[in-house]
Coordinates of C-alpha atoms and ligand atoms in Angstrom, one line a residue:
X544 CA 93.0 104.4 59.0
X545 CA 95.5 102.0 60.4
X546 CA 93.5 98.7 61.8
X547 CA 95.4 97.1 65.0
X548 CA 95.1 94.0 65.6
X549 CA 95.6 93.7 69.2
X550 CA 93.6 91.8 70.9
X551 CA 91.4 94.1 73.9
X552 CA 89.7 93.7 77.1
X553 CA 87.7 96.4 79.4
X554 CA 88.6 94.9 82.8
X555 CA 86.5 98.0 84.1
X556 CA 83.5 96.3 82.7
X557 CA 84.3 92.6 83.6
X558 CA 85.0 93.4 87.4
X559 CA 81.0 93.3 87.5
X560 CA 81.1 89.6 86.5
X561 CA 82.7 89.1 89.8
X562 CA 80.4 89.7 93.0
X563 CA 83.5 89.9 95.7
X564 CA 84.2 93.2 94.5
X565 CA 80.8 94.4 95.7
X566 CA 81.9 93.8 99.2
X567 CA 84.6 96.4 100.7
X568 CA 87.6 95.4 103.0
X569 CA 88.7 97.8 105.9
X570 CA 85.5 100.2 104.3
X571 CA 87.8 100.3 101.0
X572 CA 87.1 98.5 97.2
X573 CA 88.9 95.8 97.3
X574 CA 92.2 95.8 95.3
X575 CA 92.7 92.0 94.8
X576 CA 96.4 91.5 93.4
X577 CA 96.9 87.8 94.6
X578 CA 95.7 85.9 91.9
X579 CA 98.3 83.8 91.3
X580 CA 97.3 82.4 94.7
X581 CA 94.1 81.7 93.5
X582 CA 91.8 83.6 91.2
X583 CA 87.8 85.1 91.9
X584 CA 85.2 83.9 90.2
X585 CA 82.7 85.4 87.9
X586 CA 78.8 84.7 88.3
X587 CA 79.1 82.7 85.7
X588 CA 80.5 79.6 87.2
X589 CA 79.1 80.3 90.4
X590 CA 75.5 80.6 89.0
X591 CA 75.9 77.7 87.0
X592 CA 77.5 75.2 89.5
X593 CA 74.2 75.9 91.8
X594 CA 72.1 74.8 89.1
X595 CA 74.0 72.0 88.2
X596 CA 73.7 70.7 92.2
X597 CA 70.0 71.9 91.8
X598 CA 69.0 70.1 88.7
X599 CA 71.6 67.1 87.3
X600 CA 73.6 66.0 90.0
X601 CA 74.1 62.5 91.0
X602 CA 77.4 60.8 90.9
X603 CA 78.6 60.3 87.3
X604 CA 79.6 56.6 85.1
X605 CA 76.8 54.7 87.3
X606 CA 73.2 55.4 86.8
X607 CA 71.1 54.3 84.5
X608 CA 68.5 57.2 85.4
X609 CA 68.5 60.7 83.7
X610 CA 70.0 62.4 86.9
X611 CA 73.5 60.4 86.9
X612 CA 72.7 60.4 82.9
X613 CA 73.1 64.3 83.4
X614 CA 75.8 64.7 85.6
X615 CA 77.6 62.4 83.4
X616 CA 77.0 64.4 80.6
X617 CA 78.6 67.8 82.4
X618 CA 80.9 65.5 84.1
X619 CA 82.5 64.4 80.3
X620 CA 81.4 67.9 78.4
X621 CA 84.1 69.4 80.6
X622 CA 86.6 67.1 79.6
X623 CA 85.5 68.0 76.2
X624 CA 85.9 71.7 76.8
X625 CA 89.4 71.2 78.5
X626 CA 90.7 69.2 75.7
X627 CA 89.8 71.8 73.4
X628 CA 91.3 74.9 75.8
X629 CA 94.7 73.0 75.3
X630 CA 94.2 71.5 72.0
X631 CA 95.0 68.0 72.9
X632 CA 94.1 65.6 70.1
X633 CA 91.8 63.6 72.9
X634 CA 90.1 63.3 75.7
X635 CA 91.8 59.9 76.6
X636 CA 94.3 62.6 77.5
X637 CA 93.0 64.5 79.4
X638 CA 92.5 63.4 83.6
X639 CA 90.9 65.1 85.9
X640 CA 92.9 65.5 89.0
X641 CA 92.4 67.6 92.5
X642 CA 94.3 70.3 91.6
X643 CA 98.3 70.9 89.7
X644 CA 99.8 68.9 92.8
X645 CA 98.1 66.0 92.3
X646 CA 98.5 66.2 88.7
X647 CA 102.4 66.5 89.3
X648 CA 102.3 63.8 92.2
X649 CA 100.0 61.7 89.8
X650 CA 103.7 61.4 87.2
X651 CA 106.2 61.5 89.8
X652 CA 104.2 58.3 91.3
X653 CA 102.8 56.5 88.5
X654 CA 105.2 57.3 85.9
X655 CA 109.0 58.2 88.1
X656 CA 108.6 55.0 90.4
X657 CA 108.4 52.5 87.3
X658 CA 111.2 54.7 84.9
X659 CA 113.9 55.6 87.2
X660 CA 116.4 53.6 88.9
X661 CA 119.7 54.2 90.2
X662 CA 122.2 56.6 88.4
X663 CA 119.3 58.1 86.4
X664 CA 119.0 61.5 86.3
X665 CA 116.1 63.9 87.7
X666 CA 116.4 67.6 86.4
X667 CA 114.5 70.2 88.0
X668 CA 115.1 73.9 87.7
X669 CA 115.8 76.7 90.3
X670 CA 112.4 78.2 89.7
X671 CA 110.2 75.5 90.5
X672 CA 107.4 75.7 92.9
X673 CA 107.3 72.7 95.4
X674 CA 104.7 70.6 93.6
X675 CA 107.1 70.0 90.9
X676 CA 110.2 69.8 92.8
X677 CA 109.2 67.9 95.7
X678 CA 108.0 65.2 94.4
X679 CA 111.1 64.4 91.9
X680 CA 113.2 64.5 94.5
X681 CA 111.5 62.2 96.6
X682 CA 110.9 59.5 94.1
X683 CA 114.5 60.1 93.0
X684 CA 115.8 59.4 96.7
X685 CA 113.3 56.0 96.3
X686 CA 114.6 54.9 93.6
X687 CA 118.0 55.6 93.9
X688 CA 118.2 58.5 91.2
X689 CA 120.1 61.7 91.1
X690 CA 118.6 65.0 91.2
X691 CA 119.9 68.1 89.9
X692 CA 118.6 71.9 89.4
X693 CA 119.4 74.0 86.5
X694 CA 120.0 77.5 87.9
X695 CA 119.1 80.9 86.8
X696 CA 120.4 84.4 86.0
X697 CA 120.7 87.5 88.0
X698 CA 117.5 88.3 86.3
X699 CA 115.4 85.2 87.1
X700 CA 115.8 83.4 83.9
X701 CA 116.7 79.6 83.1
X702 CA 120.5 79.3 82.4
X703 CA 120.0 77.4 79.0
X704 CA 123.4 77.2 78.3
X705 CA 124.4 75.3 81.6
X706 CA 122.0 72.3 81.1
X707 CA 125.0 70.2 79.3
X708 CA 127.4 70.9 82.0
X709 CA 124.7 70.8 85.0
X710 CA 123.7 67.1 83.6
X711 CA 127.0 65.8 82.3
X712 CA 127.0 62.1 80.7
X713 CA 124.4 61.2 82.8
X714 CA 121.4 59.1 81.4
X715 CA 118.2 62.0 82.3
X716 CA 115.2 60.9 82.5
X717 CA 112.7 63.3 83.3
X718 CA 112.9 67.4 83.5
X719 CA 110.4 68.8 85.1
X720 CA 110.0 72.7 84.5
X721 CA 107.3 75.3 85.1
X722 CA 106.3 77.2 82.0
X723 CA 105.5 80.5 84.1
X724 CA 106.8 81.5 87.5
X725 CA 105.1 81.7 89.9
X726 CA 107.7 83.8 92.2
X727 CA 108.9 86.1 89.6
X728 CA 106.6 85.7 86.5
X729 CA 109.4 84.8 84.4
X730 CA 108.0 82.8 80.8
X731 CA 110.6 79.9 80.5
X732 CA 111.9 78.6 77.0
X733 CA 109.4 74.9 77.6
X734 CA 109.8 74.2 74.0
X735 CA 113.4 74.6 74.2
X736 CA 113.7 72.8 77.2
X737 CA 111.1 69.9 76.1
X738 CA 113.2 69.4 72.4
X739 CA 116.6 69.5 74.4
X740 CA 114.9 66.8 77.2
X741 CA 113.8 64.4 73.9
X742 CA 117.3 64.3 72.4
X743 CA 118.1 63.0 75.2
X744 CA 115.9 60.4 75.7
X745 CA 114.1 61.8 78.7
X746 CA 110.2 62.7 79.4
X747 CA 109.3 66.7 79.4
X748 CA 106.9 67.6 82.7
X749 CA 105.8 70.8 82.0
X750 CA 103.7 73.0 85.2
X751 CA 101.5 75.3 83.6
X752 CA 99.7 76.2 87.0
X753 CA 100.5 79.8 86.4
X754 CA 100.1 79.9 82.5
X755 CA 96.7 77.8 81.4
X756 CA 94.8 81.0 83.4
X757 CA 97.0 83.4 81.3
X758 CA 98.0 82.7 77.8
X759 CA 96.9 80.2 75.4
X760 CA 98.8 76.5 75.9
X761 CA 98.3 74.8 73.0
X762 CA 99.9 70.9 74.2
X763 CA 100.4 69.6 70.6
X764 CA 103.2 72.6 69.6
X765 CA 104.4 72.8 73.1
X766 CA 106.3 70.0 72.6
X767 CA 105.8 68.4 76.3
X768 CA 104.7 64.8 77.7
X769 CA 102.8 66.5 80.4
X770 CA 100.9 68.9 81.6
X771 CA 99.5 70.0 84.6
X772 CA 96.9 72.6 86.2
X773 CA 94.6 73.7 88.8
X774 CA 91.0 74.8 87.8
X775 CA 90.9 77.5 90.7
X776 CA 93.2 80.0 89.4
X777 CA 91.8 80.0 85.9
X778 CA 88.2 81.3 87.7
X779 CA 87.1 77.8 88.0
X780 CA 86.4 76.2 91.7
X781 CA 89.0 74.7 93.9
X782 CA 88.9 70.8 94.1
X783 CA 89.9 70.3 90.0
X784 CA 93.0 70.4 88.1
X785 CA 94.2 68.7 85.0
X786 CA 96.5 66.6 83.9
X787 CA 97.2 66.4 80.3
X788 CA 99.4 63.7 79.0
X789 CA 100.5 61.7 75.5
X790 CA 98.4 59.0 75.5
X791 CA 100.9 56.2 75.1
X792 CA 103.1 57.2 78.1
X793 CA 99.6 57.3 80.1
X794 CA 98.7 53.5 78.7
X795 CA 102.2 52.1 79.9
X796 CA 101.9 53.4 83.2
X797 CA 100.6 51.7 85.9
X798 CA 97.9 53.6 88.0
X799 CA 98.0 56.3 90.8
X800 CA 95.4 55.4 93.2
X801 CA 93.2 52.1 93.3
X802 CA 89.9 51.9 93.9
X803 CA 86.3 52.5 92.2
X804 CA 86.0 53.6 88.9
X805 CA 89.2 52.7 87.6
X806 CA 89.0 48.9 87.1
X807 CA 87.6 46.8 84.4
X808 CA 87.4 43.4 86.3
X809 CA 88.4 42.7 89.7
X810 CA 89.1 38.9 90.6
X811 CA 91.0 37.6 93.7
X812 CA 93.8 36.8 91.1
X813 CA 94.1 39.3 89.5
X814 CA 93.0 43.1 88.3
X815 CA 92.6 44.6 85.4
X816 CA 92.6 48.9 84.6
X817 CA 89.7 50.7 83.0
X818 CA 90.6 52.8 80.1
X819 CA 91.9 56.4 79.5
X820 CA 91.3 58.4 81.0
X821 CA 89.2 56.2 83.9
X822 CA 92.6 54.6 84.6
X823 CA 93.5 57.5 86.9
X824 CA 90.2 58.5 88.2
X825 CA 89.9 56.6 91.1
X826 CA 86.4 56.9 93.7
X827 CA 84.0 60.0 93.3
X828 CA 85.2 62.9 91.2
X829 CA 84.7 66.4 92.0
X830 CA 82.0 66.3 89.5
X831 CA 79.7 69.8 89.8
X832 CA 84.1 71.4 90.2
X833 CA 84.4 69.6 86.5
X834 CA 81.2 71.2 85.3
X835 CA 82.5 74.5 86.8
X836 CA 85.5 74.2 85.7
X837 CA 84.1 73.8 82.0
X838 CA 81.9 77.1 82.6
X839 CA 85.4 78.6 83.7
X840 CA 87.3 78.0 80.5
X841 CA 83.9 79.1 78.3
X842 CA 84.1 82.4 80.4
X843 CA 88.0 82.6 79.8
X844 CA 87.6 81.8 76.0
X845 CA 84.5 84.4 75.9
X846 CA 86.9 87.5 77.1
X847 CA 89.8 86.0 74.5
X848 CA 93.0 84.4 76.1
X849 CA 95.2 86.7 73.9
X850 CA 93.4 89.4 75.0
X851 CA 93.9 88.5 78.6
X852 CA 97.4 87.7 77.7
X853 CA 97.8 91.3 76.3
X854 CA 96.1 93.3 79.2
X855 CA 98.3 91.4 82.0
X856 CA 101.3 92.3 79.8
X857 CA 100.3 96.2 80.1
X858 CA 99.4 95.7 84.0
X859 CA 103.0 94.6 84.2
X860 CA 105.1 96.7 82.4
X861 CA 103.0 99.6 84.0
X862 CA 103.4 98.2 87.5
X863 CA 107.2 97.9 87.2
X864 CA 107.5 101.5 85.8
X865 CA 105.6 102.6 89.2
X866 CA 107.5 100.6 91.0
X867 CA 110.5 102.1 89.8
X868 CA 110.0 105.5 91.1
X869 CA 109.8 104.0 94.7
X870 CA 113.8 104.0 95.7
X871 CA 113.4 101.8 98.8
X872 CA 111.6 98.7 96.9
X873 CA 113.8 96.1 95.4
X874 CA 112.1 94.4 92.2
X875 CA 113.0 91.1 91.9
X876 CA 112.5 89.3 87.8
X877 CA 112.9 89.7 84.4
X878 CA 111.6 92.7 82.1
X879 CA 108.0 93.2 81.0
X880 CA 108.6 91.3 77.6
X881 CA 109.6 88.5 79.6
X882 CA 106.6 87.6 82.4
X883 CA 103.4 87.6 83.1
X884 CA 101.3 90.3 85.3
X885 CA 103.4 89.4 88.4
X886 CA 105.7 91.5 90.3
X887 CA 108.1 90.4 93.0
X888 CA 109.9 92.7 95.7
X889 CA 110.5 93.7 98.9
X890 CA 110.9 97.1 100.7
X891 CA 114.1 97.7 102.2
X892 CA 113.5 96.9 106.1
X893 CA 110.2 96.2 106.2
X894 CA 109.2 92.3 106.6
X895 CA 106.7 91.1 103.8
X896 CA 104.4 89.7 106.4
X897 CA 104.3 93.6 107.5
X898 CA 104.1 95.2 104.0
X899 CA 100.8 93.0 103.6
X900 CA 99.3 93.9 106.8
X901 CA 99.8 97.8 106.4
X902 CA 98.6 97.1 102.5
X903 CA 95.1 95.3 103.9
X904 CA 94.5 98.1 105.9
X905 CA 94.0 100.2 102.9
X906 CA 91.6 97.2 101.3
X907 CA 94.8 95.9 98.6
X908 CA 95.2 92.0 98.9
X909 CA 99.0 91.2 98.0
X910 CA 101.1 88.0 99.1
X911 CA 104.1 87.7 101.4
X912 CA 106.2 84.8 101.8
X913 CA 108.4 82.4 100.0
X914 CA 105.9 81.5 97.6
X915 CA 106.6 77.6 98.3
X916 CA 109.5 78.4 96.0
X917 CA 112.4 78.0 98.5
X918 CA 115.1 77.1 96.7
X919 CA 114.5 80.2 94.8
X920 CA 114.4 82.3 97.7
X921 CA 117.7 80.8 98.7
X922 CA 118.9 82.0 95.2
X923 CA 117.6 85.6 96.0
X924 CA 119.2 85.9 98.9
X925 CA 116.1 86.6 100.8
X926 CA 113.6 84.5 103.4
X927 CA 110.7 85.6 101.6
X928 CA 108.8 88.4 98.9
X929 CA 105.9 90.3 98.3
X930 CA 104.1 89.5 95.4
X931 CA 101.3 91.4 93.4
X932 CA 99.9 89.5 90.7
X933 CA 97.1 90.3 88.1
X934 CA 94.4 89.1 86.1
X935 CA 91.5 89.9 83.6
X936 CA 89.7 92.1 86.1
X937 CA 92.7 93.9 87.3
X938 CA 92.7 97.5 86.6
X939 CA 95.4 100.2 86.9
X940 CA 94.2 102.0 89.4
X941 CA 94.9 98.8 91.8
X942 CA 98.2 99.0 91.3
X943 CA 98.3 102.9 91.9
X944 CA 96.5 102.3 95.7
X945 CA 99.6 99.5 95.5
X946 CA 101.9 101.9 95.1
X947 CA 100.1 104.8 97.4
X948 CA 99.8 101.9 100.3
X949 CA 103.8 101.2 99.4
X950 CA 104.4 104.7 100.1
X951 CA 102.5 105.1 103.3
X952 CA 104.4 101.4 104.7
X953 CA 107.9 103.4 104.5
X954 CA 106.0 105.9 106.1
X955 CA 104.9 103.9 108.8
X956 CA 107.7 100.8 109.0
X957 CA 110.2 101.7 107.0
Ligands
PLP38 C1 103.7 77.3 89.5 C2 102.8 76.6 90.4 N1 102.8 75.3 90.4 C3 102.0 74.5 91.2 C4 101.1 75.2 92.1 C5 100.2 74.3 92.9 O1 98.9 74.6 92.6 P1 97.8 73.9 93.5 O2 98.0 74.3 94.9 O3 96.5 74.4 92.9 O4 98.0 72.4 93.3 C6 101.1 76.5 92.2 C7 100.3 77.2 93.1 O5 100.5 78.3 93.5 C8 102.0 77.3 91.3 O6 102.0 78.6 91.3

């Protein structure tokens, strides 16, 4: 008998780790497929983040009494766990932020206002979500840098083979790329992109926002300077996000925000900066969100990321084959073998906002909108998408009422 190997997941079974599918919408099961917005969260962290408030929470690095003693302890055996999720060699490395913004604001700040200058060079790409595209240009206007955006294809994918001409002689200093999509799912070449940014002498700032909850990131093969992500799409609470980075670009920065916490002497002279990762922890953390986002990534690593990766790569492929028997829906994106469990398109003449209204009706939870990914939209031609996106506990039968609730909006708007 042949053994596979594959990894598996019954998303029928873990839906009943998640108490917000007990409750219907519009008298309907909910069909939630908008994770990439933000993901649920299983009992797990939920149970465990009340009795972490109930029994070891006090504010962490200060006490000498066993309550701050035990916050502490979650506070730092998250960092632990995180390091571990994305295999960084330590936890000097790893800083908790608020969320993948931060994280991204955190090196455009601390690290773009000290390293670029005028006629440096800024690279972005075409797919980027506003937190990572924003901010570059910003501090590249400050500091008198250019900025420039490496376009895709007609299928949503980087144009590797224009990054020579788009950057030209220029000195680069930075590119700044997501890893996955969060518009239209595409998996970009990072490694490629991080070994081409090194030959070149520049820094590799690489958004995994929509890839820690879904595949494995491993930061030590990846080939990057720095990572960045949010705890609350990876079933983890809102309020914490990571960011990952080598350890001697992080000592040679100055800091992000002053304040408690982060100093080792102050003097009216002069200032000095607590350690890694302290350096960039400035005031209260959100200490019980750490501990819950800890609880998150056991939960992740009990249900097997490869096996997550695996059953968002079946919800995909399936949903686009569905999709495809719908003659008024565009499908916007690359194939199946090329993106995550997310599905961009629109329905000829019907406005998103409208295809996600007539959708709630019949209790399915999609997004509408440009996805803070305007440039992008620009490149589609279009003001805005919906977007149906998947995770662990997404079963096929969600995206079958998608398709049903697809059918009945023609009906209605279209
Ligand atoms: C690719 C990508 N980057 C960054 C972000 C920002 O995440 P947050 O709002 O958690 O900072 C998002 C959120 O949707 C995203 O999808």
């Amino acid at each position: 008998m042949a053994v596979s190997a594959r990894p598996t997941l019954d998303a029928h079974k873990l839906r009943a780790d998640f108490p917000v599918f007990e409750h219907p919408i519009h008298g309907k099961p909910l069909a939630f497929l908008d994770s990439a917005v933000t993901s649920q969260k299983p009992r797990h962290v939920l149970d465990a983040m009340r009795e972490f408030y109930e029994t070891s929470y006090s504010n962490v690095h200060r006490g000498v009494y066993t309550l701050s003693e035990r916050a502490t302890e979650g506070y730092e055996g998250a960092r632990e766990k995180v390091r571990a999720f994305v295999n960084a060699s330590s936890t000097r490395e790893v800083i908790f932020t608020r969320q993948a913004t931060e994280a991204l604001n955190l090196v455009a700040y601390a690290w773009g206002l000290d390293n670029l200058g005028p006629g440096d060079l800024a690279v972005v790409t075409e797919l980027e979500h506003h937190s990572n595209f924003v901010p570059w240009q910003q501090i590249a206007k400050r500091t008198g840098a250019e900025f420039r955006m490496l376009p895709i294809d007609d299928l949503g994918e980087l144009r590797m083979d224009l990054l020579d001409e788009v950057v030209g002689d220029a000195p680069v200093k930075v590119v700044a790329a997501n890893l996955v999509s969060n518009s239209l799912g595409t998996i970009n070449p990072v490694e490629r992109l991080a070994a081409w940014a090194h030959e070149r002498g520049a820094i590799m700032v690489v958004d995994a926002a929509q890839a820690a909850p879904h595949r494995r990131i491993d930061v030590q093969t990846l080939g990057a300077d720095f990572v960045a992500f949010s705890s609350h799409k990876m079933c983890g609470p809102t309020g914490v996000g990571v960011l990952w980075g080598r350890r001697e670009l992080l000592e040679a920065m100055s800091p992000f925000n002053y304040g408690g916490s982060m100093i080792r002497s102050v003097k009216v002279e002069e200032t000095l900066w607590n350690e890694l990762p302290y350096k960039f922890e400035a005031g209260t953390p959100a200490i019980a969100e750490a501990y819950g986002l800890g609880v998150a990534i056991d939960y992740l690593e009990s249900v097997g990321l490869e096996a997550i990766e695996e059953h968002e790569h079946e919800l995909a492929a399936y949903a686009l084959e569905q999709l495809a028997e719908l003659p008024f829906v565009t499908v916007y994106g690359p194939p199946p073998e090329r993106r995550v469990g997310l599905v961009s398109f629109n329905v000829d003449g019907v406005h998103p906002h409208d295809v996600a209204q007539v959708l709630d009706w019949e209790g399915v939870a999609i997004r509408a909108g440009h996805h803070c990914c305007q440039p992008l939209m620009s490149r589609l031609g279009v003001a805005a998408t919906n977007r149906a996106s998947f995770y662990l506990y997404t079963v096929p039968e969600e995206i079958d009422r998608l398709v049903a609730g697809l059918r009945k909006v023609k009906e209605v708007l279209g």
